[in-house]
Coordinates of C-alpha atoms and ligand atoms in Angstrom, one line a residue:
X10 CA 0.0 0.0 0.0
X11 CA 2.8 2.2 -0.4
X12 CA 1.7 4.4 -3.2
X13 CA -1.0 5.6 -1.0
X14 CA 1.1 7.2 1.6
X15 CA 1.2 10.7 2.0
X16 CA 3.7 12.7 0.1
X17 CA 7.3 12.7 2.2
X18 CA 6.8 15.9 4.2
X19 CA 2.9 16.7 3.9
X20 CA 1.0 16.2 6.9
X21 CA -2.3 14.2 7.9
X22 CA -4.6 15.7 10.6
X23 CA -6.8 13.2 12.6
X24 CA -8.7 14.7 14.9
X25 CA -6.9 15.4 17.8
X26 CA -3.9 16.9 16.0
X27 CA -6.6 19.1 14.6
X28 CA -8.3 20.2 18.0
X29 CA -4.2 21.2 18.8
X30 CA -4.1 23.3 15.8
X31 CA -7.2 25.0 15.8
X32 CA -6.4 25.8 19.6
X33 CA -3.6 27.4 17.9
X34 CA -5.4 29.3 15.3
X35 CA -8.2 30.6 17.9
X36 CA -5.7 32.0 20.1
X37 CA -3.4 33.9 17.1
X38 CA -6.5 34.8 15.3
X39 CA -7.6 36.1 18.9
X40 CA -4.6 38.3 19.4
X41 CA -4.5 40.0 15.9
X42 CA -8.0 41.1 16.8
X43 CA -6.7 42.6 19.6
X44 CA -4.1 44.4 17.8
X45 CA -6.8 45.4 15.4
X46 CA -5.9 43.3 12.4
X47 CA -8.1 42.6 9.6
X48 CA -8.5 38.8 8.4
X49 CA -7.5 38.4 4.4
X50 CA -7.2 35.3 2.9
X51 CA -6.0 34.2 -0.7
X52 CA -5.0 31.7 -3.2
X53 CA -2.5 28.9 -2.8
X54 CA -1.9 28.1 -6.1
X55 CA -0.3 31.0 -8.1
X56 CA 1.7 32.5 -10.9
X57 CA 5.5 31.2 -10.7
X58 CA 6.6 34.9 -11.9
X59 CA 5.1 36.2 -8.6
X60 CA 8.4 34.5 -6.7
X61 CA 11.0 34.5 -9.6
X62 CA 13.5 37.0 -8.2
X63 CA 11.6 38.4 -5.4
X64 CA 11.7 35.7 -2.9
X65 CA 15.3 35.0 -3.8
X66 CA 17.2 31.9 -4.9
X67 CA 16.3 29.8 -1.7
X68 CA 13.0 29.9 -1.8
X69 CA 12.8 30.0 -5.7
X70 CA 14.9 26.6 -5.7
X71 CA 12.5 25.3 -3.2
X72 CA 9.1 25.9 -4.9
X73 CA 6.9 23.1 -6.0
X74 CA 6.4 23.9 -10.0
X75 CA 4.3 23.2 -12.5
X76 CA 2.6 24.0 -15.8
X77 CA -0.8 24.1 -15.8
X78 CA -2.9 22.6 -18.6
X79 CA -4.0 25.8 -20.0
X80 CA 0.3 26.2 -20.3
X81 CA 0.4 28.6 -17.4
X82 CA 3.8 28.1 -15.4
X83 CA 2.2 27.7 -11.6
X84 CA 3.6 27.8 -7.9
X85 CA 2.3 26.2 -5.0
X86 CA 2.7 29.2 -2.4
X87 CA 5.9 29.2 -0.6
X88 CA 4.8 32.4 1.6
X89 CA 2.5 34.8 1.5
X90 CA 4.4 38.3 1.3
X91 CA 4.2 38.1 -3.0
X92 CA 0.8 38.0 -2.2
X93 CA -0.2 40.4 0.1
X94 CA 2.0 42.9 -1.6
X95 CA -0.3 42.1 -5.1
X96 CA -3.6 42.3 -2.9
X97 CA -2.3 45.8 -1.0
X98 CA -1.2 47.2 -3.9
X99 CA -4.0 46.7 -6.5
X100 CA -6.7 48.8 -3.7
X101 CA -4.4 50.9 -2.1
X102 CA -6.2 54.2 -2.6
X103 CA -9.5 52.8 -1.4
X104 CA -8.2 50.7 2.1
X105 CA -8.3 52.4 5.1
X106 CA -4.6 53.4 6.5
X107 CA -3.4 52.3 8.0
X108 CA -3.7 48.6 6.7
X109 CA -3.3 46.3 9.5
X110 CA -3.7 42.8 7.9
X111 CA -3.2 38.8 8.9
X112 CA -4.2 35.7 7.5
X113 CA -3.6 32.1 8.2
X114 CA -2.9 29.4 6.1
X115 CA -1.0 26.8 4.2
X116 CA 2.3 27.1 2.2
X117 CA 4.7 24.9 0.5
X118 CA 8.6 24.4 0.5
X119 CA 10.2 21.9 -1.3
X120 CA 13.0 21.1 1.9
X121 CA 14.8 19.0 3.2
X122 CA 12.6 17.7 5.9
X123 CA 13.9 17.8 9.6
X124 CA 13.3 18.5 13.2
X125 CA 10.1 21.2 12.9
X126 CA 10.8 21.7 8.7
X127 CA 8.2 19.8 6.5
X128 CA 7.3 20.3 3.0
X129 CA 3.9 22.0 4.0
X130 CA 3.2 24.2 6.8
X131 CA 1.2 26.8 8.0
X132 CA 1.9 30.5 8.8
X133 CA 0.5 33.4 11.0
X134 CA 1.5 36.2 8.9
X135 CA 0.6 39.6 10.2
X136 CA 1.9 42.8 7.8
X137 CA 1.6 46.8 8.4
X138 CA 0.9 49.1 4.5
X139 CA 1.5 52.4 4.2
X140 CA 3.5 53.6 7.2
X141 CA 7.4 54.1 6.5
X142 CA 8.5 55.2 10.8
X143 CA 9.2 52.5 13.4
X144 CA 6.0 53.0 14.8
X145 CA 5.0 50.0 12.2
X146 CA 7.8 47.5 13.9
X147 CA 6.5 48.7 17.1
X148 CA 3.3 47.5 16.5
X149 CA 4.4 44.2 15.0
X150 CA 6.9 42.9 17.0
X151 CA 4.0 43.6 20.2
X152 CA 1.7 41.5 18.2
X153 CA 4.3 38.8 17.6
X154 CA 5.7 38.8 21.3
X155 CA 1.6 38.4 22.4
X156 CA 1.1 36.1 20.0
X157 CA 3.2 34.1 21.4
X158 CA 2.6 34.7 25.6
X159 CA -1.1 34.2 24.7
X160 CA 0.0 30.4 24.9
X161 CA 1.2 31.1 28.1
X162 CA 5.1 31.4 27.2
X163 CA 7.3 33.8 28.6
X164 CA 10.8 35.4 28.0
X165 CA 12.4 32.7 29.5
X166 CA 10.7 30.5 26.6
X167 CA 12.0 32.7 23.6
X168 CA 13.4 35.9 22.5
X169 CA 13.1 38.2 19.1
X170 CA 16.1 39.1 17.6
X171 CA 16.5 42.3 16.2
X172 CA 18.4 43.6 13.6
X173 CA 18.9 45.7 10.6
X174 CA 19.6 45.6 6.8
X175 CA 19.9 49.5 6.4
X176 CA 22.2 49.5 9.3
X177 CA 24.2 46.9 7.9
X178 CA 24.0 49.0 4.2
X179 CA 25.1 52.3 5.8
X180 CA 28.1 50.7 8.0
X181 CA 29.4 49.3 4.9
X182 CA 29.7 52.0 3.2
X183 CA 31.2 53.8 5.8
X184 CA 34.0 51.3 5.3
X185 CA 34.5 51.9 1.8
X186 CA 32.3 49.0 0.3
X187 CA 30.4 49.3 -3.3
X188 CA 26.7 47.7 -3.5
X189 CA 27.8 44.9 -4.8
X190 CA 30.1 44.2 -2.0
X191 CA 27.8 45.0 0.4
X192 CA 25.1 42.0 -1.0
X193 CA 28.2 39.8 -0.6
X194 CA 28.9 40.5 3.0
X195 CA 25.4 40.6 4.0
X196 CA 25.1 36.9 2.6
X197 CA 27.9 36.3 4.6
X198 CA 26.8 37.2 7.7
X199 CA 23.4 35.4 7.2
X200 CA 25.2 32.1 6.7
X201 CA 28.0 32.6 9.3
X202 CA 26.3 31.5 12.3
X203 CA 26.1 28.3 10.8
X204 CA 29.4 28.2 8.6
X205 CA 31.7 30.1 10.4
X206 CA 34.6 31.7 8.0
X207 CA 33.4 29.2 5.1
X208 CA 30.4 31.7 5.4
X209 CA 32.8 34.2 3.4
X210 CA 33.4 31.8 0.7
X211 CA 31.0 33.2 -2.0
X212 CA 31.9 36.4 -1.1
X213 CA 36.1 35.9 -1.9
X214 CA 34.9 34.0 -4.6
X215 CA 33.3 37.1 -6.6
X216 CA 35.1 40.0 -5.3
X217 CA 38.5 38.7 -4.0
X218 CA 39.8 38.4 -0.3
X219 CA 38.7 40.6 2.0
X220 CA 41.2 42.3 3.9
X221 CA 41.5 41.7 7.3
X222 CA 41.0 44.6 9.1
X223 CA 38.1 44.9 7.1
X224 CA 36.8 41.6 7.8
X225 CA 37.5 42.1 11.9
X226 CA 35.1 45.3 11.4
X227 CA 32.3 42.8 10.0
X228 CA 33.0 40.2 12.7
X229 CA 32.7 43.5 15.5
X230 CA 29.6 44.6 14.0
X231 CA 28.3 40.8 14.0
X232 CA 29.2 41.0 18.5
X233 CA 27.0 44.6 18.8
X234 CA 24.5 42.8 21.4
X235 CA 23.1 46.3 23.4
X236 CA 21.8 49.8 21.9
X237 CA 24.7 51.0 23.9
X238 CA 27.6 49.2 22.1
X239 CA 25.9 50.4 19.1
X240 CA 26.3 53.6 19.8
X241 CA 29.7 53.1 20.6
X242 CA 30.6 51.5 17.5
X243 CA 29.0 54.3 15.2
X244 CA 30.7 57.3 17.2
X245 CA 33.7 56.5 15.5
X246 CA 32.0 56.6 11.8
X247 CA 29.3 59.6 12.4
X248 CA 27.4 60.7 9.5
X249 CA 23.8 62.0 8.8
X250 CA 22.9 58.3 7.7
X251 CA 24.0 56.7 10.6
X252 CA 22.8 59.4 13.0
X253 CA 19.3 59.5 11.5
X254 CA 19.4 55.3 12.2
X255 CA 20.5 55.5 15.5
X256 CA 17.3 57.4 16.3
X257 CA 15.6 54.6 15.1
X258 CA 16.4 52.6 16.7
X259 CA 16.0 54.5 20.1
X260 CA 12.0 54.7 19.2
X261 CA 11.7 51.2 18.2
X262 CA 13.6 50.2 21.8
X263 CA 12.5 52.9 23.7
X264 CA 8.5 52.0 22.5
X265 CA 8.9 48.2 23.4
X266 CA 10.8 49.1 26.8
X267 CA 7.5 51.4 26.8
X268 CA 5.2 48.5 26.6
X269 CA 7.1 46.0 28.7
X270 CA 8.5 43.8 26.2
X271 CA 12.7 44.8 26.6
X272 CA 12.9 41.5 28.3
X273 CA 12.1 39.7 25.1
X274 CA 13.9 41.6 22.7
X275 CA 17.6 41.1 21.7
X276 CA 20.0 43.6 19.6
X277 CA 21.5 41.2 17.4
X278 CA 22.9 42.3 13.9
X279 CA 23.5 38.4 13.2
X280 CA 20.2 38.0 11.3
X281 CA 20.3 39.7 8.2
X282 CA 17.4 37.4 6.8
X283 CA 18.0 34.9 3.6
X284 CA 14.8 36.7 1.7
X285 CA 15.3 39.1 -1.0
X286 CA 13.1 41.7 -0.5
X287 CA 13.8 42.8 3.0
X288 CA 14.9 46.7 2.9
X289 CA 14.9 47.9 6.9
X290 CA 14.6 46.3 10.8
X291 CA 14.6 42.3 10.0
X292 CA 13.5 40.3 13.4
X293 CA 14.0 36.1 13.9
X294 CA 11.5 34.7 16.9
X295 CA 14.0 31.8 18.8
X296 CA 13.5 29.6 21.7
X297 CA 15.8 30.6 24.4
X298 CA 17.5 27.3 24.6
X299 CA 18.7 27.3 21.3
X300 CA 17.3 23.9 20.5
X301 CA 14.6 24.8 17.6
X302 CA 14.7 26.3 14.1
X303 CA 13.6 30.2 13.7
X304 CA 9.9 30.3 15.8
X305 CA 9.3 33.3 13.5
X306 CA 10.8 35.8 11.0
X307 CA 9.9 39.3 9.5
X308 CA 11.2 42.6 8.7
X309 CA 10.8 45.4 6.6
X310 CA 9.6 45.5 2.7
X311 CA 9.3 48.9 1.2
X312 CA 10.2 48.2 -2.4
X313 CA 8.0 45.0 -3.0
X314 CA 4.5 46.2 -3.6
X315 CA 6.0 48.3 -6.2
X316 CA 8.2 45.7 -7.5
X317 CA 4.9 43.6 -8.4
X318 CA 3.7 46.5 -9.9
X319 CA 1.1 48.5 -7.2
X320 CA 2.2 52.1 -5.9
X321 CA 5.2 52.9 -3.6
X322 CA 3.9 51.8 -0.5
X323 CA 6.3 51.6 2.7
X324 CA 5.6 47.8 4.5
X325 CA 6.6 45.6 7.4
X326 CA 5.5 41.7 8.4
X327 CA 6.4 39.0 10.1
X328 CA 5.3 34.8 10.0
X329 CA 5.3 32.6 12.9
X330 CA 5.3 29.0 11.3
X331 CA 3.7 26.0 13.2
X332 CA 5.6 23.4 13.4
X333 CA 9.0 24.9 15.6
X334 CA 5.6 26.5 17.3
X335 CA 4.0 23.7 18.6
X336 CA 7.2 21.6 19.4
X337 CA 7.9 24.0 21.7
X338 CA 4.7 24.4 23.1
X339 CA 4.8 20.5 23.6
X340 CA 7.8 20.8 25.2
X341 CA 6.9 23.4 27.9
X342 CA 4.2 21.5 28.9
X343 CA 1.7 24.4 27.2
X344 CA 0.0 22.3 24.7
X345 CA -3.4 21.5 26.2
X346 CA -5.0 18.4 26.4
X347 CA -8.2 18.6 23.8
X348 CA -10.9 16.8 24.6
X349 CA -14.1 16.6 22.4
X350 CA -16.3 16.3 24.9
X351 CA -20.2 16.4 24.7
X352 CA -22.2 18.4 27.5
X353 CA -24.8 15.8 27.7
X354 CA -25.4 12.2 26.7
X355 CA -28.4 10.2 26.1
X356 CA -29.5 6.8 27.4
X357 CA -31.9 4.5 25.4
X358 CA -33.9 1.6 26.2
X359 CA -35.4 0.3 23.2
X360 CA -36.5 1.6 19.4
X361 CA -39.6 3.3 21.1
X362 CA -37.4 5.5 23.6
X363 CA -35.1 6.1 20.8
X364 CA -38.2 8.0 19.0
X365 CA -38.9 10.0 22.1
X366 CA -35.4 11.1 22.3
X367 CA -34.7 12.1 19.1
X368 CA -36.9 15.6 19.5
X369 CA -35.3 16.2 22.8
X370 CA -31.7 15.5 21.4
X371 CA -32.6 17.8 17.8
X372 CA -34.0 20.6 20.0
X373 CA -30.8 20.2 22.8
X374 CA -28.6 20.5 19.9
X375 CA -30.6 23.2 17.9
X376 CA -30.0 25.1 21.3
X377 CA -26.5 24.5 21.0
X378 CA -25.7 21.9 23.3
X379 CA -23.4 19.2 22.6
X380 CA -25.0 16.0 22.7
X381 CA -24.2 12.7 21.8
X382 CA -26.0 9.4 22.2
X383 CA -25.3 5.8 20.8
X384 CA -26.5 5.0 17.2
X385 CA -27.2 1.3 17.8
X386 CA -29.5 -0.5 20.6
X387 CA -26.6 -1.4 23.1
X388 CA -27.5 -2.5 26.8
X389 CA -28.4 -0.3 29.6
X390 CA -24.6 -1.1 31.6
X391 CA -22.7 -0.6 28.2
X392 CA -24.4 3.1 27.6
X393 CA -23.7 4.2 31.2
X394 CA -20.1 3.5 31.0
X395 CA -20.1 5.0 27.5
X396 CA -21.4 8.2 29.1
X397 CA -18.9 8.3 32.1
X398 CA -15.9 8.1 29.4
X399 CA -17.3 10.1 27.4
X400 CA -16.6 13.4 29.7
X401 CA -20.0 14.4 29.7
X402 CA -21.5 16.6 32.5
X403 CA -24.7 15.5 32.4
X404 CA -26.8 11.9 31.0
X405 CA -30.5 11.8 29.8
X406 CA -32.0 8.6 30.5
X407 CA -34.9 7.6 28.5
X408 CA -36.0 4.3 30.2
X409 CA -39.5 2.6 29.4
X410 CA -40.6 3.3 32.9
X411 CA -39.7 6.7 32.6
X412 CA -41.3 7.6 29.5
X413 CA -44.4 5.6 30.6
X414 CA -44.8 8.5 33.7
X415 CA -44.3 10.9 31.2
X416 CA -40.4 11.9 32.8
X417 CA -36.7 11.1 31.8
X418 CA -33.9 10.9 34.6
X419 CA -31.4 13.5 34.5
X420 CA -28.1 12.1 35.8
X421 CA -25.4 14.0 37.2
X422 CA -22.1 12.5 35.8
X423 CA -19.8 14.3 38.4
X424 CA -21.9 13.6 41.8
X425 CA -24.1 11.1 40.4
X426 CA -27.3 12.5 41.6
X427 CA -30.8 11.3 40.1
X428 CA -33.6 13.5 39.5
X429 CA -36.4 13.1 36.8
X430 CA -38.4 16.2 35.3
X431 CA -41.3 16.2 33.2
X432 CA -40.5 15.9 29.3
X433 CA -41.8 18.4 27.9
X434 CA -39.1 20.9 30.5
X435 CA -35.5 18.5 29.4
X436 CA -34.2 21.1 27.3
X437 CA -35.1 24.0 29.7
X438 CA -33.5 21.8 32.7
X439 CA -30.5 21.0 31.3
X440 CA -29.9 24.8 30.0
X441 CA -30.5 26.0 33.5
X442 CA -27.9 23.3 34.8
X443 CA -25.0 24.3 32.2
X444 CA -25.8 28.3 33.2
X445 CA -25.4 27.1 36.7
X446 CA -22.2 25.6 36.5
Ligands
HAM524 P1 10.4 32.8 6.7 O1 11.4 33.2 7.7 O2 10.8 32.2 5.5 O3 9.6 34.2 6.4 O4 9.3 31.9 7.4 C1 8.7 32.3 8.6 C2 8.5 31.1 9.5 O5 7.8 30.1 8.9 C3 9.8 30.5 10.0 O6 10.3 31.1 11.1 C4 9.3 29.1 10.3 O7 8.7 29.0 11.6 C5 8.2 28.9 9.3 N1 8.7 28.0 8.2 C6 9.4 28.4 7.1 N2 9.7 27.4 6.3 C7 9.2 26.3 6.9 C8 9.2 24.9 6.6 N3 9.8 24.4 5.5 N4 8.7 24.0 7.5 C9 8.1 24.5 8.6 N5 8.1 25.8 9.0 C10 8.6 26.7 8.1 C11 8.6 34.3 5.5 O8 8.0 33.4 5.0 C12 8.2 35.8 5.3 N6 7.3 35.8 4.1 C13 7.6 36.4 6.5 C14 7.1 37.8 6.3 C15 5.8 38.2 6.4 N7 7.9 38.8 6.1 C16 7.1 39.9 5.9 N8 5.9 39.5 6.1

């Protein structure tokens, strides 16, 4: 039965893994409201040409391709920023600024699967049109950081990395570096966490060897871990550029210190981000421990919407993926138990009974009541226990003798108390018992 496996990396959801990630959904979906985000949503199957060259080569190597068979060249979503930027951008005069927007859904990456990395995943991604200031990162990275305490973690549990590409951009050039160059180191540093000095490989490789005192700059830069040894590093260069950045920064730091949220932000000019687009701040969600892939990532945007043809239009976003998400909720001990309980389960004698329940069981549920009963004639001992594992609060019995005094026996599944009540007052009986409690 082989050939009917999923695909390597896709993923099945039976119930309970479901319950786990809608729990997550209700509670992101939950916190953008409270940010006041609007809900979008789009396609996940779209033009290739909306990622060639704007994602970058990663994600571009990574996509899963195809030609349609009207000989349209198609993409399975990788992320949603392409998108958002098209949507934005084709009503930009007519939304209302400024555009607060998330979504949730499913995108594709042809990876190589590991630890919290499939093929398909799902994103929370959460973007800001329209406002060029800090005052849009200020606003994001609050949403992110809540989206993530909602689940009850805390800055012992992760962190948000902060840094910047325009920093970056203006340092260099203080040091003498073309554009070019500049690409070259930045690609550098996003791979030399990982690589080390082979990180510099690509960059010898087109423009020669750096020189070393040039190179111990870079590596210096990479160590700035505090607004204050920023500071200190710039004083040396000056300039209007770096000046104006440097303020920046302050707002963005001084707004999160503001809001309570220092303790979960860290200056960290490592992360440069492997995306093509990003212009400004770039930010990486991590678990403190180090253990997991990037929780989250985002940053700045403001040429994209452009790019894919809309008006200038400033932009910032960020994605929290769910699989590193959930792994570390699971490990934390924060990933709740769902159960699919019903409120209220029925007990049947016969075919007769059965009749009699059915209107009380239609009318329970038409009032919004979970209720659940068995679909076959099973013995009186059987149903009882069936009720007791089921988790329900309350059981309706609907006995011969009952019905034939005109009553069914409501039975308290937590105390076990008895009572019967007329039948035509069930459904008003068991409302006034779940308003109770
Ligand atoms: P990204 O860093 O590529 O950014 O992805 C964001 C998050 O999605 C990652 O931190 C990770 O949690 C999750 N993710 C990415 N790839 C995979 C995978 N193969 N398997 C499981 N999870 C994955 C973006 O996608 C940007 N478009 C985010 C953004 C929104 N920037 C601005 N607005």
């Amino acid at each position: 039965m082989a050939s009917f496996q999923t695909l390597p990396g896709f993923r099945e959801f039976y119930p309970e893994d479901l319950a786990r990630r809608n729990h997550i959904f209700r509670l992101w979906r939950q916190t953008a409201g409270t940010f006041g985000f609007a809900e979008y949503d789009a396609p996940v199957l779209e033009p290739l040409e909306l990622y060639k060259a704007k994602s970058g080569d990663e994600i571009e190597a990574q996509l899963f391709s195809f030609t349609d068979k009207g000989g349209r060249e198609v993409a399975l979503r990788p992320e949603m920023t392409p998108t958002v930027c098209r949507l934005v951008g084709a009503k930009a005069n007519a939304l209302k600024r400024p555009i607060k927007w998330f979504s949730i859904g499913e995108f594709y990456r042809y990876e190589r699967m590991q630890k919290g990395r499939g093929r398909c995943f799902f994103q929370f991604n959460a973007d800001i049109f329209g406002e060029p200031g800090p005052e849009a990162e200020i606003e994001l990275i609050g949403l992110l950081v809540q989206c993530l305490c909602s689940f009850g973690l805390t800055a012992e549990d992760f962190y948000v990395r902060l840094s910047d590409r325009n920093l970056w951009f203006y340092y260099l050039e203080a040091l003498g570096l073309d554009e070019a160059r500049i690409r070259a180191v930045l690609g550098a540093v996003d791979k030399y966490e990982k690589y080390g000095d082979d990180a510099f490989k690509g960059y010898t490789e087109a423009h020669g060897p750096l020189a070393p005192e040039l190179k111990a700059k870079i590596l210096a830069f990479l160590q700035v871990k505090s607004l204050a040894a920023l500071e200190q590093t710039l004083a040396a260069l000056g300039g209007e550029k770096l000046t104006a950045r440097l303020a920046d920064w302050k707002k963005l730091l001084g707004a999160l210190e503001a809001m309570g949220l220092a303790k979960f932000v860290a200056v960290d000019l490592g992360v440069v981000r492997g995306l093509a687009y990003y212009t400004g701040f770039v930010f990486e969600a991590f678990d403190r421990k180090g253990e997991l892939r990037a929780l989250a990532g985002g940053g700045r945007y403001d040429d994209l919407v452009q790019k894919l043809g809309g008006p200038a239009l400033p932009a910032v976003g960020f994605a929290i993926g769910d699989m590193t998400f959930a792994l570390l909720l699971e490990q934390r001990g924060l990933m709740p138990t769902m159960v699919q309980a019903p409120d209220v389960y029925c007990v049947i004698g016969g075919e007769a009974e059965r009749l009699a329940a059915f209107g009380d069981i239609q009318a329970l549920r038409a009032a919004g009541f979970r209720v659940d009963y068995p679909m076959k004639e099973v013995a009186f001992g059987k149903q009882f226990k069936t009720a007791a594992e089921s988790g329900a609060k309350l059981a309706l019995i609907y006995g011969g003798d009952e019905l034939a005094k005109g009553v069914v026996k409501i039975r308290d599944l937590t105390d076990r108390s008895e009572r019967e009540v007329p039948r035509a007052q069930v459904a008003a009986q068991v409302r006034d018992f779940f308003s109770a409690s």
